Short mmCIF file of C-alpha atoms and ligand atoms in Angstrom, two decimals:
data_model
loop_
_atom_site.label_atom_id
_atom_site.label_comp_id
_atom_site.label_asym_id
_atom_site.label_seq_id
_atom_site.Cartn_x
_atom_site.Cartn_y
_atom_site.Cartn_z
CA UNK A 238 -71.19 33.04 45.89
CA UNK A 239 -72.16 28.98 45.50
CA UNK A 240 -71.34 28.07 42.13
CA UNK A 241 -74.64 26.71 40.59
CA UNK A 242 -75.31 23.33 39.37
CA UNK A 243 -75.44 22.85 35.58
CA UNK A 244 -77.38 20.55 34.24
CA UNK A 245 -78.32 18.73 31.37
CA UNK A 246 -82.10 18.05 30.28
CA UNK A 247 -82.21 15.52 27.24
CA UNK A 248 -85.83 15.80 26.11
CA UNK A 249 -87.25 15.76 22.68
CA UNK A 250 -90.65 17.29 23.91
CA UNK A 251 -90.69 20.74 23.75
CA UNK A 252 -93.39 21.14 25.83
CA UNK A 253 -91.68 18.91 28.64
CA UNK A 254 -88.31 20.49 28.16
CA UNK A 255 -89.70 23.98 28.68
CA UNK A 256 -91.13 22.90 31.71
CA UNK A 257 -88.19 20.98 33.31
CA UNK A 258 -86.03 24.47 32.38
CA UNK A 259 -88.74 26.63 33.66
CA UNK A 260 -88.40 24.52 37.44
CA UNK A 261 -84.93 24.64 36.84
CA UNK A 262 -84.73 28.30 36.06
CA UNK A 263 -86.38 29.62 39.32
CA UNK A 264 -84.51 27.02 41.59
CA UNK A 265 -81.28 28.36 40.42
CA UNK A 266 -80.00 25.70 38.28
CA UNK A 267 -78.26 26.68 35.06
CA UNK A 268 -78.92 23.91 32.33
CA UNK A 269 -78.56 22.63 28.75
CA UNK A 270 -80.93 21.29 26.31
CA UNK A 271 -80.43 18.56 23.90
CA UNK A 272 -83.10 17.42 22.23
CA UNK A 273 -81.92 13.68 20.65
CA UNK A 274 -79.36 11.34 21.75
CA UNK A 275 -76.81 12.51 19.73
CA UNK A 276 -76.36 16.31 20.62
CA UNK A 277 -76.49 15.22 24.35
CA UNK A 278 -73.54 12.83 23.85
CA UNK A 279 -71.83 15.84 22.23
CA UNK A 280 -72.59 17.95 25.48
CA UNK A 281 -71.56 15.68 27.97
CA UNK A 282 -68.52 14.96 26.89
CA UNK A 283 -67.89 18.79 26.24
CA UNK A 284 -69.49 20.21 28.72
CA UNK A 285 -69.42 17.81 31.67
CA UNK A 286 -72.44 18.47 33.53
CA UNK A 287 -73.33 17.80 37.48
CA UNK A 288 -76.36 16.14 37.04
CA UNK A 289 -78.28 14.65 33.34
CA UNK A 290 -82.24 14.45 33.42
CA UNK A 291 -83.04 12.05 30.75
CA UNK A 292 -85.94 10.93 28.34
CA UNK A 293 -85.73 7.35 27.59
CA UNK A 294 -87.47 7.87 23.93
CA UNK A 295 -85.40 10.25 22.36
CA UNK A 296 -85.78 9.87 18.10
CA UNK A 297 -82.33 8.61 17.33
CA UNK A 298 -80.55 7.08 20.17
CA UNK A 299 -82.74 5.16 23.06
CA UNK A 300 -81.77 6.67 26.28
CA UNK A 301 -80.80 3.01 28.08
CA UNK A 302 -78.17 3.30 25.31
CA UNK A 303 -76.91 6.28 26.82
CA UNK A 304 -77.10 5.23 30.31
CA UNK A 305 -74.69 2.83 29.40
CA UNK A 306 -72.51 5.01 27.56
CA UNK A 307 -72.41 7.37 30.00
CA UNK A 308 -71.66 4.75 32.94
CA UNK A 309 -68.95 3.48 31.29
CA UNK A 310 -66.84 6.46 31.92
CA UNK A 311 -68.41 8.98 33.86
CA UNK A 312 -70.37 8.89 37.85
CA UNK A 313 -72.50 12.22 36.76
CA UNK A 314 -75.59 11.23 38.32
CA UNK A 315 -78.68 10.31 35.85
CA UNK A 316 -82.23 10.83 36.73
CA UNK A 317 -84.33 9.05 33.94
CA UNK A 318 -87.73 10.84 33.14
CA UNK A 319 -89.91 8.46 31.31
CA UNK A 320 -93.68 7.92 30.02
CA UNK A 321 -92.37 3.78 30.45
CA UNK A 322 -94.05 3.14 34.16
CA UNK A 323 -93.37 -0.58 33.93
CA UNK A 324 -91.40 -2.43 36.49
CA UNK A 325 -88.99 -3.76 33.81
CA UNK A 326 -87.81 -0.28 32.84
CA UNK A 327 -87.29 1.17 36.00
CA UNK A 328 -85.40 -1.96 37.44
CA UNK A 329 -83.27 -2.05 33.78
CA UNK A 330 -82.45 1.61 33.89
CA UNK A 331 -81.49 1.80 37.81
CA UNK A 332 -79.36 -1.25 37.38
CA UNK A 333 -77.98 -0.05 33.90
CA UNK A 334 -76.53 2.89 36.76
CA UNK A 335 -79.34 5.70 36.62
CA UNK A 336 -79.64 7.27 40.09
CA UNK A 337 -83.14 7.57 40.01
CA UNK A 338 -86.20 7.23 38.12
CA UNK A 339 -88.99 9.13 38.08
CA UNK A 340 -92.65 8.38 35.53
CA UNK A 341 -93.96 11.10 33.90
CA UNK A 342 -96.14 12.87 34.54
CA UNK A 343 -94.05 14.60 37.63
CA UNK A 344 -94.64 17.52 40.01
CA UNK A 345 -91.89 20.29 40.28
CA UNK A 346 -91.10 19.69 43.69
CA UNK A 347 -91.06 15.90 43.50
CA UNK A 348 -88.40 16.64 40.83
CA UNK A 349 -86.38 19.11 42.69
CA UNK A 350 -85.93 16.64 45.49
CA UNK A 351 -84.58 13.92 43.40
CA UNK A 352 -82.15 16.47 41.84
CA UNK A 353 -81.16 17.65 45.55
CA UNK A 354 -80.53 14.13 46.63
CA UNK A 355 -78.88 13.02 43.17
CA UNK A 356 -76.38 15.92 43.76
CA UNK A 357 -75.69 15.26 47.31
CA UNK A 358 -75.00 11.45 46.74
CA UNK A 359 -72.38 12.19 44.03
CA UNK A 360 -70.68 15.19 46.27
CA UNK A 361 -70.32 12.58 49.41
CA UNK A 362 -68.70 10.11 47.21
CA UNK A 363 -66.13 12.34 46.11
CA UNK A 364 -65.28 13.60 49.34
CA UNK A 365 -65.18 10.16 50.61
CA UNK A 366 -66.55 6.84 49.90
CA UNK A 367 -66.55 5.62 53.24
CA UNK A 368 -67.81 8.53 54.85
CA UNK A 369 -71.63 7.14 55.45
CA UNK A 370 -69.98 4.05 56.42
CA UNK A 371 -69.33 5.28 59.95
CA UNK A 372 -71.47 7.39 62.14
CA UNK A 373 -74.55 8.18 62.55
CA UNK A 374 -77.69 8.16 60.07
CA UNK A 375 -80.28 9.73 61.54
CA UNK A 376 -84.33 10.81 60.36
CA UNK A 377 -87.31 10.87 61.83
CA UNK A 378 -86.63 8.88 65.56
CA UNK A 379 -84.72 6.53 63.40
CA UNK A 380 -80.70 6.19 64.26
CA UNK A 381 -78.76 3.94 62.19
CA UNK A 382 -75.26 3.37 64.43
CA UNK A 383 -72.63 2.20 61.93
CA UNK A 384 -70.26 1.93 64.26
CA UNK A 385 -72.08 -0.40 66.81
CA UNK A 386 -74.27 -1.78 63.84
CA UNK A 387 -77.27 -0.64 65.60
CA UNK A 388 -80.73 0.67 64.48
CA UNK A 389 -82.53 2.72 67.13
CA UNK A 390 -86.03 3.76 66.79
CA UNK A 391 -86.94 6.16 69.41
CA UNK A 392 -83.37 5.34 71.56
CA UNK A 393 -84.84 2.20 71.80
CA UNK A 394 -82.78 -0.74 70.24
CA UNK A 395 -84.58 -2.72 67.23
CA UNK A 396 -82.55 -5.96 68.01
CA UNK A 397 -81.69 -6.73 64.16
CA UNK A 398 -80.13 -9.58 62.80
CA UNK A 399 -76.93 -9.25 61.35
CA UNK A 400 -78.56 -9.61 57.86
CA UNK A 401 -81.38 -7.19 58.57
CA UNK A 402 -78.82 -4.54 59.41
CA UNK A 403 -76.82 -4.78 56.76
CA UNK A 404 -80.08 -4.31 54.71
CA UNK A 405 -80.90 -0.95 56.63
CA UNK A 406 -77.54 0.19 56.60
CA UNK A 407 -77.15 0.15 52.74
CA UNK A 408 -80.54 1.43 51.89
CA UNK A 409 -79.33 4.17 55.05
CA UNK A 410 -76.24 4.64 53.15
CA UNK A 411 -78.18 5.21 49.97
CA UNK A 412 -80.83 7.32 51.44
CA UNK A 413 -83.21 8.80 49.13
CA UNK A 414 -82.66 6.62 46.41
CA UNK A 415 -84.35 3.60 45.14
CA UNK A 416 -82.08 0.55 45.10
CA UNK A 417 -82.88 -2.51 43.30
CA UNK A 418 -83.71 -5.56 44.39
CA UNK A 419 -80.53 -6.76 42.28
CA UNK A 420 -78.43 -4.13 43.93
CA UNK A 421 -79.53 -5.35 47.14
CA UNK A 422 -78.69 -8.83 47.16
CA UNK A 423 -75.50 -8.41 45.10
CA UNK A 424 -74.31 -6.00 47.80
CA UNK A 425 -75.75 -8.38 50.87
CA UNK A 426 -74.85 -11.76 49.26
CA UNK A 427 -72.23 -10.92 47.07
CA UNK A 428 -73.40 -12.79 43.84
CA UNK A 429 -76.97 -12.60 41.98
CA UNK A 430 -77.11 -16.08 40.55
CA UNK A 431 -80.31 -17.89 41.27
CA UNK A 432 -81.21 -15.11 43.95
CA UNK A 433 -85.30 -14.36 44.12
CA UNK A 434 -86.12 -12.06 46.27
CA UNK A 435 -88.02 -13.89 48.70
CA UNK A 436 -85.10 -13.92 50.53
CA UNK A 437 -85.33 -10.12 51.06
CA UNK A 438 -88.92 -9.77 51.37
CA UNK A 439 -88.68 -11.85 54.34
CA UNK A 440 -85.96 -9.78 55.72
CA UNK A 441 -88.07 -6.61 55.44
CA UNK A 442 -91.00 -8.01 56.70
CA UNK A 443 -88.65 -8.77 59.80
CA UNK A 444 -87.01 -5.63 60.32
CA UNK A 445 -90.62 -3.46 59.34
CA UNK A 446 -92.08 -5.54 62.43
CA UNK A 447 -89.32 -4.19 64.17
CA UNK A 448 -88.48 -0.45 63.47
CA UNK A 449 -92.48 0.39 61.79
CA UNK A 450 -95.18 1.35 64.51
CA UNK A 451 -97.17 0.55 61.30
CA UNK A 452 -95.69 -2.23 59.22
CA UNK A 453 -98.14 -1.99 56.50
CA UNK A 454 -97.61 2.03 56.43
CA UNK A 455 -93.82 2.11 56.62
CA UNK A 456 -92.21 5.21 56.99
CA UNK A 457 -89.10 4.71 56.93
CA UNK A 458 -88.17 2.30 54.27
CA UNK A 459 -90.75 2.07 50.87
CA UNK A 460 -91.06 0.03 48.81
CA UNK A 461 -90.94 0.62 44.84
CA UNK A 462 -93.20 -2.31 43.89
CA UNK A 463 -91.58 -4.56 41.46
CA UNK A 464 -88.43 -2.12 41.72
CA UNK A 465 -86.25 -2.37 45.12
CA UNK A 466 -86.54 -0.21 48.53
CA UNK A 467 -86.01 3.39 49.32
CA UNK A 468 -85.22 4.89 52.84
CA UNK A 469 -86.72 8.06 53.70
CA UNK A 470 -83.73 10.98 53.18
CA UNK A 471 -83.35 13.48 56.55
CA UNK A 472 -82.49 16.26 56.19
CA1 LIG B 119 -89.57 11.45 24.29
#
């Protein structure tokens, strides 16, 4: 029998926390509650879960608070849940270290696929860190090559740049998840100072020309206005 994923929902609603369990519930999950900041410190460190779904305005501690706490000793992955839709609080919490970030209000399956993925990334990385790093990543008629650092679309070469593969490779090695425009050009260009990101709007303008039949309807690689970029996930 699979052991089943346990995880933690740190929610102050009621009404919200019931519903997240309810999803949870029928999808086979086990899970915790905790309703403030403090009781879900308590539980993580006690109970170490596989995956923590997190409020951001909990009444004693606010959850960027325990984003950081959390990152500073632990890779369980974090998937905030938040009323704040602003740019500022997505791109603070993502590059604070939450894997994801979703605005309430949220569907159920919406959820459950950010849980799946969330799950998946931290599983690969313990069974190896450079394991996306070579092979194939493949979705859709897309192919990234990593070992001939090659992007097909159809089995027909997109002729990127050495930059604008790097950028598809990344977001390919991330798949699923929303990486930050900070991310991006700290992983690209090693360094963040004075960066805008003109730099890498250009670059995906370039390689959506090249791999989108549709450049203004990409669908491959989205963009999280404000945010970063997000490659489609296969299956
Ligand atoms: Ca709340």
């Amino acid at each position: 029998m699979e052991i089943r994923d346990k995880i933690l929902v740190v929610e102050d609603e009621k009404s919200i926390s019931n519903f997240i369990c309810t999803i949870l519930d029928a999808n086979d999950y086990k899970y915790i509650t905790a309703a403030n900041g403090k009781k879900a410190y308590a539980i993580i460190s006690s109970h170490c879960p596989d995956l923590i779904i997190l409020d951001l305005g909990l009444p004693d501690i606010d959850g960027m608070e325990i984003i950081k706490m959390v990152r500073s000793w632990t890779t369980t992955p974090i998937i905030v849940v938040s009323a704040r839709s602003r740019e500022k609080d997505k791109v603070e919490a993502l590059d604070l270290g939450a894997d994801d970030y979703i605005t309430k209000p949220f569907g159920t399956s919406e959820l459950l696929a950010r849980i799946r993925t969330a799950i998946r990334h931290t599983r690969t990385s313990i069974l190896s860190k450079e394991i996306a790093q070579s092979g194939k990543y493949c979705v859709d008629g897309l192919v990234i090559d990593y070992d001939k650092y090659r992007v097909y679309i159809d089995g027909v070469d997109s002729n990127l740049t050495q930059h604008e593969f790097k950028l598809v490779a990344l977001l390919g090695k991330f798949a699923g998840k929303v990486l930050t425009y900070d991310f991006i050009i700290r992983e690209l260009w090693g360094s963040t100072q004075k960066t805008d990101n003109q730099i890498l709007r250009v670059n995906m303008a370039n390689i959506r020309r090249k791999i989108e039949k549709n450049p203004a309807q990409p669908r491959y690689i989205f963009t999280e206005v404000g945010v970063g970029y997000r490659m489609i996930e296969g299956d």
